[in-house]
């Protein structure tokens, strides 16, 4: 994760889970969140934008709100469970606007439902 972030300025984090249509981080997301926290604790000057993505199922406006809420939930979880300073994280939602795969099948939609970390200035 650290190498990808250094090389490209962003990294997709798979393994952060939510129930359909919800923005509560599920307990099985702990390993992925632990990895993000480790990254942040290893570089105290690192600031990140936490970017929420969805697939294209449903209304775009609803997906935009959901993506924003999920990004903010991930940031809040890193603050509350891992002691990361809130000022180092900012959540943004882009909904279905930046797919990494097709949305025509379950596999593609699953890849598009993700959280990205983007190195912030």
Tab-separated table of N, CA and C in Angstrom:
chain	number	residue	atom	x	y	z
A	1	UNK	N	0.832	-1.193	0.000
A	1	UNK	CA	0.000	0.000	0.000
A	1	UNK	C	0.876	1.256	0.000
A	2	UNK	N	1.878	1.265	0.849
A	2	UNK	CA	2.776	2.418	0.942
A	2	UNK	C	3.513	2.662	-0.370
A	3	UNK	N	3.991	1.583	-0.994
A	3	UNK	CA	4.717	1.718	-2.267
A	3	UNK	C	3.819	2.285	-3.352
A	4	UNK	N	2.589	1.794	-3.445
A	4	UNK	CA	1.647	2.300	-4.448
A	4	UNK	C	1.340	3.775	-4.212
A	5	UNK	N	1.151	4.139	-2.964
A	5	UNK	CA	0.837	5.529	-2.645
A	5	UNK	C	2.003	6.442	-3.010
A	6	UNK	N	3.216	5.992	-2.705
A	6	UNK	CA	4.393	6.792	-3.053
A	6	UNK	C	4.569	6.896	-4.568
A	7	UNK	N	4.341	5.797	-5.270
A	7	UNK	CA	4.589	5.761	-6.714
A	7	UNK	C	3.551	6.545	-7.512
A	8	UNK	N	2.286	6.434	-7.128
A	8	UNK	CA	1.220	7.014	-7.948
A	8	UNK	C	0.425	8.116	-7.259
A	9	UNK	N	0.567	8.236	-5.951
A	9	UNK	CA	-0.200	9.236	-5.219
A	9	UNK	C	-1.574	8.765	-4.793
A	10	UNK	N	-1.919	7.534	-5.167
A	10	UNK	CA	-3.210	6.989	-4.741
A	10	UNK	C	-3.152	5.471	-4.697
A	11	UNK	N	-4.079	4.896	-3.949
A	11	UNK	CA	-4.177	3.445	-3.854
A	11	UNK	C	-5.630	3.077	-3.559
A	12	UNK	N	-6.103	2.021	-4.208
A	12	UNK	CA	-7.438	1.499	-3.923
A	12	UNK	C	-7.340	0.572	-2.719
A	13	UNK	N	-8.289	0.709	-1.819
A	13	UNK	CA	-8.333	-0.149	-0.643
A	13	UNK	C	-9.570	-1.034	-0.762
A	14	UNK	N	-9.330	-2.301	-1.020
A	14	UNK	CA	-10.428	-3.264	-1.018
A	14	UNK	C	-10.427	-3.927	0.355
A	15	UNK	N	-11.536	-4.405	0.786
A	15	UNK	CA	-11.599	-5.008	2.109
A	15	UNK	C	-12.253	-4.107	3.142
A	16	UNK	N	-12.807	-2.990	2.694
A	16	UNK	CA	-13.632	-2.158	3.568
A	16	UNK	C	-15.074	-2.410	3.137
A	17	UNK	N	-15.885	-2.880	4.080
A	17	UNK	CA	-17.212	-3.383	3.737
A	17	UNK	C	-18.332	-2.591	4.400
A	18	UNK	N	-19.435	-2.503	3.663
A	18	UNK	CA	-20.657	-1.841	4.118
A	18	UNK	C	-21.834	-2.703	3.676
A	19	UNK	N	-22.933	-2.628	4.401
A	19	UNK	CA	-24.163	-3.237	3.915
A	19	UNK	C	-24.675	-2.409	2.746
A	20	UNK	N	-25.447	-3.031	1.874
A	20	UNK	CA	-26.000	-2.351	0.708
A	20	UNK	C	-26.781	-1.108	1.132
A	21	UNK	N	-26.424	0.012	0.520
A	21	UNK	CA	-27.121	1.259	0.775
A	21	UNK	C	-26.818	1.904	2.119
A	22	UNK	N	-25.859	1.368	2.853
A	22	UNK	CA	-25.530	1.878	4.193
A	22	UNK	C	-24.112	2.432	4.227
A	23	UNK	N	-23.838	3.241	5.253
A	23	UNK	CA	-22.511	3.847	5.389
A	23	UNK	C	-21.866	3.520	6.733
A	24	UNK	N	-22.279	2.419	7.348
A	24	UNK	CA	-21.664	1.970	8.595
A	24	UNK	C	-20.589	0.948	8.236
A	25	UNK	N	-19.355	1.217	8.653
A	25	UNK	CA	-18.244	0.315	8.357
A	25	UNK	C	-18.474	-0.996	9.108
A	26	UNK	N	-18.413	-2.118	8.379
A	26	UNK	CA	-18.651	-3.421	8.991
A	26	UNK	C	-17.397	-3.913	9.723
A	27	UNK	N	-17.587	-4.721	10.777
A	27	UNK	CA	-16.452	-5.209	11.569
A	27	UNK	C	-15.401	-5.961	10.754
A	28	UNK	N	-15.806	-6.645	9.697
A	28	UNK	CA	-14.842	-7.403	8.888
A	28	UNK	C	-13.903	-6.503	8.079
A	29	UNK	N	-14.090	-5.199	8.204
A	29	UNK	CA	-13.196	-4.230	7.559
A	29	UNK	C	-11.930	-3.977	8.376
A	30	UNK	N	-11.865	-4.521	9.578
A	30	UNK	CA	-10.762	-4.227	10.487
A	30	UNK	C	-9.384	-4.459	9.879
A	31	UNK	N	-9.104	-5.582	9.205
A	31	UNK	CA	-7.753	-5.760	8.652
A	31	UNK	C	-7.353	-4.658	7.667
A	32	UNK	N	-8.263	-4.247	6.817
A	32	UNK	CA	-7.950	-3.189	5.849
A	32	UNK	C	-7.736	-1.856	6.564
A	33	UNK	N	-8.565	-1.560	7.547
A	33	UNK	CA	-8.409	-0.311	8.298
A	33	UNK	C	-7.120	-0.316	9.116
A	34	UNK	N	-6.766	-1.477	9.658
A	34	UNK	CA	-5.495	-1.597	10.387
A	34	UNK	C	-4.320	-1.269	9.471
A	35	UNK	N	-4.396	-1.725	8.233
A	35	UNK	CA	-3.330	-1.467	7.260
A	35	UNK	C	-3.229	0.030	6.938
A	36	UNK	N	-4.359	0.674	6.778
A	36	UNK	CA	-4.361	2.118	6.512
A	36	UNK	C	-3.803	2.869	7.721
A	37	UNK	N	-4.211	2.465	8.914
A	37	UNK	CA	-3.712	3.115	10.130
A	37	UNK	C	-2.204	2.939	10.260
A	38	UNK	N	-1.719	1.758	9.939
A	38	UNK	CA	-0.270	1.496	9.985
A	38	UNK	C	0.466	2.442	9.036
A	39	UNK	N	-0.088	2.623	7.855
A	39	UNK	CA	0.493	3.542	6.875
A	39	UNK	C	0.557	4.963	7.440
A	40	UNK	N	-0.532	5.415	8.021
A	40	UNK	CA	-0.593	6.772	8.569
A	40	UNK	C	0.326	6.941	9.780
A	41	UNK	N	0.382	5.943	10.629
A	41	UNK	CA	1.244	6.026	11.811
A	41	UNK	C	2.719	5.984	11.427
A	42	UNK	N	3.022	5.352	10.297
A	42	UNK	CA	4.400	5.271	9.829
A	42	UNK	C	4.919	6.563	9.225
A	43	UNK	N	4.019	7.469	8.887
A	43	UNK	CA	4.407	8.759	8.305
A	43	UNK	C	3.519	9.845	8.907
A	44	UNK	N	3.950	10.432	10.023
A	44	UNK	CA	3.109	11.401	10.729
A	44	UNK	C	2.759	12.653	9.928
A	45	UNK	N	3.466	12.902	8.839
A	45	UNK	CA	3.166	14.074	8.008
A	45	UNK	C	2.194	13.768	6.872
A	46	UNK	N	1.866	12.499	6.690
A	46	UNK	CA	0.991	12.092	5.591
A	46	UNK	C	-0.446	12.524	5.863
A	47	UNK	N	-1.036	13.182	4.878
A	47	UNK	CA	-2.452	13.538	4.905
A	47	UNK	C	-3.110	12.843	3.722
A	48	UNK	N	-4.328	12.374	3.924
A	48	UNK	CA	-5.012	11.617	2.877
A	48	UNK	C	-6.422	12.128	2.633
A	49	UNK	N	-6.796	12.085	1.363
A	49	UNK	CA	-8.200	12.191	1.002
A	49	UNK	C	-8.719	10.762	0.941
A	50	UNK	N	-9.801	10.505	1.618
A	50	UNK	CA	-10.461	9.203	1.605
A	50	UNK	C	-11.616	9.345	0.623
A	51	UNK	N	-11.558	8.604	-0.477
A	51	UNK	CA	-12.501	8.803	-1.577
A	51	UNK	C	-13.408	7.578	-1.710
A	52	UNK	N	-14.702	7.800	-1.548
A	52	UNK	CA	-15.676	6.724	-1.655
A	52	UNK	C	-16.210	6.588	-3.072
A	53	UNK	N	-16.319	5.337	-3.523
A	53	UNK	CA	-16.825	5.013	-4.860
A	53	UNK	C	-17.978	4.022	-4.735
A	54	UNK	N	-18.885	4.064	-5.691
A	54	UNK	CA	-19.981	3.099	-5.765
A	54	UNK	C	-20.034	2.525	-7.179
A	55	UNK	N	-20.889	1.522	-7.343
A	55	UNK	CA	-21.184	1.069	-8.702
A	55	UNK	C	-22.277	1.982	-9.265
A	56	UNK	N	-22.841	1.641	-10.397
A	56	UNK	CA	-23.828	2.535	-11.015
A	56	UNK	C	-25.275	2.114	-10.770
A	57	UNK	N	-25.480	1.120	-9.908
A	57	UNK	CA	-26.832	0.674	-9.589
A	57	UNK	C	-27.513	1.750	-8.738
A	58	UNK	N	-28.699	2.147	-9.135
A	58	UNK	CA	-29.429	3.176	-8.396
A	58	UNK	C	-29.260	4.543	-9.027
A	59	UNK	N	-29.764	5.543	-8.329
A	59	UNK	CA	-29.712	6.921	-8.826
A	59	UNK	C	-28.344	7.533	-8.542
A	60	UNK	N	-27.855	8.309	-9.481
A	60	UNK	CA	-26.533	8.927	-9.342
A	60	UNK	C	-26.465	9.786	-8.079
A	61	UNK	N	-27.466	10.623	-7.846
A	61	UNK	CA	-27.440	11.499	-6.672
A	61	UNK	C	-27.387	10.694	-5.373
A	62	UNK	N	-28.145	9.607	-5.321
A	62	UNK	CA	-28.116	8.748	-4.131
A	62	UNK	C	-26.734	8.124	-3.954
A	63	UNK	N	-26.141	7.675	-5.042
A	63	UNK	CA	-24.808	7.076	-4.971
A	63	UNK	C	-23.751	8.099	-4.569
A	64	UNK	N	-23.907	9.333	-5.007
A	64	UNK	CA	-22.960	10.378	-4.614
A	64	UNK	C	-23.027	10.615	-3.101
A	65	UNK	N	-24.242	10.699	-2.573
A	65	UNK	CA	-24.404	10.889	-1.125
A	65	UNK	C	-23.868	9.687	-0.352
A	66	UNK	N	-24.162	8.497	-0.841
A	66	UNK	CA	-23.694	7.280	-0.178
A	66	UNK	C	-22.170	7.210	-0.181
A	67	UNK	N	-21.559	7.514	-1.309
A	67	UNK	CA	-20.095	7.489	-1.403
A	67	UNK	C	-19.475	8.489	-0.434
A	68	UNK	N	-20.056	9.675	-0.329
A	68	UNK	CA	-19.565	10.692	0.608
A	68	UNK	C	-19.684	10.190	2.045
A	69	UNK	N	-20.841	9.649	2.383
A	69	UNK	CA	-21.062	9.158	3.747
A	69	UNK	C	-20.106	8.019	4.086
A	70	UNK	N	-19.853	7.143	3.127
A	70	UNK	CA	-18.922	6.038	3.372
A	70	UNK	C	-17.494	6.536	3.540
A	71	UNK	N	-17.082	7.487	2.730
A	71	UNK	CA	-15.732	8.047	2.869
A	71	UNK	C	-15.576	8.686	4.246
A	72	UNK	N	-16.574	9.432	4.663
A	72	UNK	CA	-16.525	10.069	5.980
A	72	UNK	C	-16.538	9.031	7.098
A	73	UNK	N	-17.270	7.933	6.907
A	73	UNK	CA	-17.313	6.872	7.917
A	73	UNK	C	-15.951	6.196	8.064
A	74	UNK	N	-15.262	5.987	6.950
A	74	UNK	CA	-13.924	5.389	7.007
A	74	UNK	C	-12.970	6.325	7.738
A	75	UNK	N	-13.005	7.602	7.402
A	75	UNK	CA	-12.145	8.574	8.084
A	75	UNK	C	-12.458	8.597	9.581
A	76	UNK	N	-13.726	8.610	9.937
A	76	UNK	CA	-14.123	8.638	11.347
A	76	UNK	C	-13.655	7.387	12.084
A	77	UNK	N	-13.709	6.254	11.422
A	77	UNK	CA	-13.247	5.000	12.032
A	77	UNK	C	-11.745	5.040	12.290
A	78	UNK	N	-10.998	5.608	11.369
A	78	UNK	CA	-9.549	5.735	11.564
A	78	UNK	C	-9.236	6.666	12.733
A	79	UNK	N	-10.048	7.684	12.905
A	79	UNK	CA	-9.865	8.617	14.022
A	79	UNK	C	-10.231	7.935	15.340
A	80	UNK	N	-11.416	7.336	15.399
A	80	UNK	CA	-11.909	6.802	16.672
A	80	UNK	C	-11.218	5.506	17.090
A	81	UNK	N	-10.968	4.610	16.162
A	81	UNK	CA	-10.409	3.300	16.517
A	81	UNK	C	-8.891	3.260	16.504
A	82	UNK	N	-8.270	4.184	15.790
A	82	UNK	CA	-6.817	4.115	15.625
A	82	UNK	C	-6.084	5.371	16.086
A	83	UNK	N	-6.816	6.380	16.525
A	83	UNK	CA	-6.183	7.574	17.057
A	83	UNK	C	-5.511	8.465	16.029
A	84	UNK	N	-5.931	8.355	14.777
A	84	UNK	CA	-5.385	9.221	13.729
A	84	UNK	C	-6.027	10.603	13.876
A	85	UNK	N	-5.244	11.647	13.772
A	85	UNK	CA	-5.775	13.009	13.885
A	85	UNK	C	-6.742	13.293	12.738
A	86	UNK	N	-7.908	13.804	13.077
A	86	UNK	CA	-8.935	14.086	12.068
A	86	UNK	C	-8.441	15.055	11.004
A	87	UNK	N	-7.550	15.955	11.368
A	87	UNK	CA	-7.038	16.946	10.415
A	87	UNK	C	-6.210	16.312	9.298
A	88	UNK	N	-5.824	15.052	9.459
A	88	UNK	CA	-5.021	14.361	8.440
A	88	UNK	C	-5.877	13.654	7.393
A	89	UNK	N	-7.191	13.653	7.591
A	89	UNK	CA	-8.095	12.899	6.723
A	89	UNK	C	-9.253	13.778	6.280
A	90	UNK	N	-9.644	13.630	5.032
A	90	UNK	CA	-10.827	14.332	4.521
A	90	UNK	C	-11.549	13.382	3.587
A	91	UNK	N	-12.825	13.174	3.823
A	91	UNK	CA	-13.614	12.272	3.000
A	91	UNK	C	-14.282	12.976	1.836
A	92	UNK	N	-14.257	12.319	0.694
A	92	UNK	CA	-14.937	12.803	-0.510
A	92	UNK	C	-15.653	11.628	-1.159
A	93	UNK	N	-16.794	11.887	-1.745
A	93	UNK	CA	-17.520	10.851	-2.462
A	93	UNK	C	-17.647	11.186	-3.930
A	94	UNK	N	-17.316	10.237	-4.779
A	94	UNK	CA	-17.458	10.446	-6.220
A	94	UNK	C	-18.459	9.472	-6.838
A	95	UNK	N	-19.117	8.684	-5.992
A	95	UNK	CA	-20.151	7.783	-6.482
A	95	UNK	C	-19.670	6.893	-7.605
A	96	UNK	N	-20.442	6.826	-8.698
A	96	UNK	CA	-20.099	5.949	-9.816
A	96	UNK	C	-19.257	6.630	-10.897
A	97	UNK	N	-18.705	7.810	-10.614
A	97	UNK	CA	-18.074	8.624	-11.658
A	97	UNK	C	-16.664	8.206	-12.044
A	98	UNK	N	-16.047	7.306	-11.294
A	98	UNK	CA	-14.666	6.904	-11.601
A	98	UNK	C	-14.524	5.385	-11.521
A	99	UNK	N	-15.216	4.660	-12.402
A	99	UNK	CA	-15.139	3.199	-12.345
A	99	UNK	C	-13.764	2.678	-12.760
A	100	UNK	N	-13.401	1.536	-12.183
A	100	UNK	CA	-12.161	0.859	-12.585
A	100	UNK	C	-12.467	-0.413	-13.364
A	101	UNK	N	-13.763	-0.721	-13.498
A	101	UNK	CA	-14.203	-1.911	-14.226
A	101	UNK	C	-15.589	-1.630	-14.785
A	102	UNK	N	-16.041	-2.507	-15.660
A	102	UNK	CA	-17.392	-2.377	-16.190
A	102	UNK	C	-18.421	-2.608	-15.094
A	103	UNK	N	-19.588	-2.054	-15.262
A	103	UNK	CA	-20.669	-2.215	-14.290
A	103	UNK	C	-21.726	-3.210	-14.755
A	104	UNK	N	-21.428	-3.931	-15.817
A	104	UNK	CA	-22.419	-4.819	-16.410
A	104	UNK	C	-22.588	-6.140	-15.671
A	105	UNK	N	-21.625	-6.508	-14.820
A	105	UNK	CA	-21.735	-7.772	-14.094
A	105	UNK	C	-21.310	-7.580	-12.642
A	106	UNK	N	-21.599	-8.585	-11.821
A	106	UNK	CA	-21.314	-8.487	-10.388
A	106	UNK	C	-19.838	-8.252	-10.101
A	107	UNK	N	-18.959	-8.911	-10.832
A	107	UNK	CA	-17.519	-8.780	-10.586
A	107	UNK	C	-17.051	-7.348	-10.837
A	108	UNK	N	-17.509	-6.754	-11.916
A	108	UNK	CA	-17.134	-5.378	-12.218
A	108	UNK	C	-17.693	-4.401	-11.206
A	109	UNK	N	-18.955	-4.592	-10.854
A	109	UNK	CA	-19.569	-3.701	-9.865
A	109	UNK	C	-18.846	-3.798	-8.524
A	110	UNK	N	-18.435	-5.002	-8.132
A	110	UNK	CA	-17.714	-5.181	-6.865
A	110	UNK	C	-16.396	-4.411	-6.869
A	111	UNK	N	-15.698	-4.407	-7.995
A	111	UNK	CA	-14.436	-3.660	-8.081
A	111	UNK	C	-14.675	-2.155	-7.982
A	112	UNK	N	-15.801	-1.714	-8.478
A	112	UNK	CA	-16.104	-0.280	-8.464
A	112	UNK	C	-16.548	0.216	-7.090
A	113	UNK	N	-17.031	-0.690	-6.248
A	113	UNK	CA	-17.407	-0.322	-4.877
A	113	UNK	C	-16.148	-0.403	-4.025
A	114	UNK	N	-15.513	0.732	-3.846
A	114	UNK	CA	-14.218	0.727	-3.167
A	114	UNK	C	-13.985	2.061	-2.480
A	115	UNK	N	-12.906	2.077	-1.717
A	115	UNK	CA	-12.405	3.310	-1.115
A	115	UNK	C	-10.991	3.503	-1.626
A	116	UNK	N	-10.704	4.684	-2.123
A	116	UNK	CA	-9.342	5.035	-2.539
A	116	UNK	C	-8.741	5.976	-1.507
A	117	UNK	N	-7.435	5.882	-1.375
A	117	UNK	CA	-6.678	6.856	-0.595
A	117	UNK	C	-5.870	7.672	-1.574
A	118	UNK	N	-5.953	8.978	-1.460
A	118	UNK	CA	-5.214	9.888	-2.333
A	118	UNK	C	-4.361	10.785	-1.448
A	119	UNK	N	-3.086	10.855	-1.773
A	119	UNK	CA	-2.178	11.701	-0.998
A	119	UNK	C	-2.614	13.155	-1.147
A	120	UNK	N	-2.836	13.804	-0.022
A	120	UNK	CA	-3.294	15.196	-0.015
A	120	UNK	C	-2.114	16.126	0.255
A	121	UNK	N	-2.197	17.350	-0.243
A	121	UNK	CA	-1.104	18.303	0.002
A	121	UNK	C	-1.043	18.747	1.463
